[in-house]
Coordinates of C-alpha atoms in Angstrom, one line a residue:
M1151 CA 0.0 0.2 0.2
S1152 CA 1.1 3.6 -0.9
P1153 CA 0.9 6.3 2.0
P1154 CA -2.1 8.1 1.6
T1155 CA -2.2 10.8 -0.6
A1156 CA -1.6 14.7 0.6
H1157 CA -4.8 16.1 -1.3
S1158 CA -7.7 17.0 0.8
G1159 CA -10.4 18.0 -1.6
S1160 CA -11.8 20.7 0.4
S1161 CA -10.6 23.7 2.5
G1162 CA -8.8 23.2 5.8
P1163 CA -5.7 21.3 6.8
G1164 CA -4.7 18.6 4.2
L1165 CA -3.3 15.2 5.2
E1166 CA 0.1 16.3 5.6
E1167 CA -0.8 18.9 8.2
L1168 CA -3.0 16.4 9.9
L1169 CA -0.2 13.7 10.2
E1170 CA 2.2 16.6 11.4
E1171 CA -0.5 17.2 14.3
L1172 CA -0.6 13.5 15.3
R1173 CA 3.3 13.8 15.5
R1174 CA 2.9 16.9 17.7
R1175 CA 0.3 15.0 20.0
K1176 CA 2.9 11.9 20.2
W1177 CA 0.5 9.5 18.6
V1178 CA 2.4 6.1 18.1
L1179 CA 2.7 4.8 14.4
H1180 CA 2.1 1.1 13.5
L1181 CA 3.0 -0.1 10.0
F1182 CA 1.3 -3.6 9.3
G1183 CA 2.3 -5.8 6.9
G1184 CA 6.1 -5.2 6.6
R1185 CA 8.2 -2.2 6.9
E1186 CA 9.2 -1.7 3.3
A1187 CA 5.7 -1.9 1.8
P1188 CA 3.1 -1.7 4.6
E1189 CA -0.3 -2.8 3.9
L1190 CA -1.8 -0.5 6.4
Y1191 CA -0.7 2.5 8.6
A1192 CA -2.5 2.7 12.1
A1193 CA -1.6 5.3 15.0
V1194 CA -2.4 4.9 18.6
H1195 CA -2.7 7.6 21.3
T1196 CA -3.2 6.1 24.9
W1197 CA -5.0 7.8 27.7
P1198 CA -5.0 6.3 31.1
T1199 CA -8.2 4.0 30.5
C1200 CA -8.8 4.1 26.7
A1201 CA -7.1 4.6 23.5
D1202 CA -7.8 6.6 20.2
V1203 CA -7.1 4.5 17.3
I1204 CA -6.5 5.6 13.2
V1205 CA -6.4 2.8 10.4
L1206 CA -5.5 4.3 7.2
R1207 CA -6.2 1.6 4.6
D1208 CA -5.6 3.5 1.5
E1209 CA -6.0 7.3 -0.1
H1210 CA -9.9 6.5 0.1
R1211 CA -10.7 4.6 3.3
A1212 CA -9.9 5.3 7.0
S1213 CA -11.2 4.3 10.2
A1214 CA -10.9 5.9 13.8
Y1215 CA -12.4 5.0 17.1
R1216 CA -11.9 5.2 21.0
V1217 CA -11.6 1.8 22.6
P1218 CA -12.0 1.3 26.4
T1219 CA -8.4 -0.4 27.4
F1220 CA -8.7 -2.9 30.3
P1221 CA -5.7 -5.4 31.2
G1222 CA -5.5 -7.5 27.9
T1223 CA -7.4 -5.4 25.6
D1224 CA -6.2 -5.5 21.8
V1225 CA -6.9 -2.1 20.5
F1226 CA -6.6 -3.5 17.0
S1227 CA -9.6 -5.9 17.4
P1228 CA -12.0 -4.0 19.8
R1229 CA -15.0 -5.7 21.7
V1230 CA -16.6 -2.6 22.3
V1231 CA -15.8 1.1 21.2
T1232 CA -17.4 4.6 22.7
W1233 CA -16.9 6.3 19.3
Q1234 CA -15.9 5.4 15.6
Y1235 CA -15.8 7.3 12.3
H1236 CA -15.2 5.8 8.8
A1237 CA -14.3 8.2 5.9
T1238 CA -11.5 9.3 3.7
P1239 CA -8.3 10.0 5.4
V1240 CA -8.4 13.8 5.6
W1241 CA -12.0 13.5 7.2
T1242 CA -11.0 10.8 9.6
L1243 CA -8.1 12.5 10.8
R1244 CA -9.9 15.9 11.2
A1245 CA -12.8 13.9 13.2
V1246 CA -10.4 12.1 15.6
L1247 CA -8.2 15.1 16.2
T1248 CA -11.3 17.2 17.2
L1249 CA -12.9 14.4 19.4
A1250 CA -13.2 16.0 23.0
E1251 CA -10.7 14.5 25.4
P1252 CA -11.5 11.9 27.7
G1253 CA -13.3 13.1 31.0
T1254 CA -14.2 16.4 29.5
P1255 CA -17.4 17.5 28.6
G1256 CA -18.8 15.8 25.1
A1257 CA -16.7 13.0 25.3
P1258 CA -18.2 9.9 24.0
L1259 CA -19.2 7.2 26.6
Q1260 CA -21.9 5.2 25.0
A1261 CA -21.0 1.6 24.3
L1262 CA -21.0 0.6 20.8
R1263 CA -20.6 -2.6 18.7
P1264 CA -17.2 -1.9 16.6
Q1265 CA -17.7 -1.9 12.6
P1266 CA -15.6 -4.4 10.8
Q1267 CA -13.3 -1.7 9.7
C1268 CA -12.1 -1.0 13.4
H1269 CA -10.2 -4.5 13.2
I1270 CA -6.9 -5.2 11.7
P1271 CA -6.7 -8.8 10.2
P1272 CA -4.7 -11.3 12.0
E1273 CA -2.5 -12.1 8.8
L1274 CA -1.3 -8.6 8.6
R1275 CA -0.2 -8.4 12.4
H1276 CA 2.7 -10.8 12.4
D1277 CA 4.9 -8.3 10.6
V1278 CA 4.4 -4.8 12.5
T1279 CA 6.8 -2.0 12.9
V1280 CA 6.2 0.4 15.6
R1281 CA 7.5 4.0 15.4
P1282 CA 6.9 6.7 18.1
T1283 CA 6.2 9.8 16.2
S1284 CA 8.4 11.8 18.6
T1285 CA 11.8 11.0 20.3
T1286 CA 11.6 14.0 22.7
E1287 CA 9.2 14.6 25.5
T1288 CA 8.3 18.0 26.3
E1289 CA 7.4 18.8 30.2
G1290 CA 3.9 20.2 30.6
D1291 CA 3.1 19.4 26.9
H1292 CA -0.4 17.6 28.0
G1293 CA -1.6 20.3 30.3
G1294 CA -1.5 18.7 33.6
G1295 CA -1.8 15.1 32.8
P1296 CA -3.9 13.1 30.8
P1297 CA -7.6 12.8 31.7
A1298 CA -9.3 9.5 32.5
C1299 CA -12.0 8.2 29.9
A1300 CA -14.9 7.8 32.1

């Protein structure tokens, strides 16, 4: 799979700017299906009791969701989500980056059955490359500590 393309098709930040925002917010990138030619790109932002996940399948299809995390939770094969969104990469990134932080007004709390797009197939998960999006941690960058999901 080629990385999603940079055009957005509408006004507002394009894909490159949105991916840079993921890096700024310290999301962790996962490349599934081989380091040289990954079949899927995913990114995860972990909160104390949940995780936000983005799965970029190609230049037309992407998914994002918030999954409650308990010991043993597989964020790439969730049994329940509290929010999910499926569209183009640009719109999906815009949606997840504007999602209310866990524990704040407007944060999703409803338990939902995840759509199939919220799962990464087991056959792709044997060859995974994980890349932190930032090598340095800036103190005070997260506004007094991350909030809880519930």
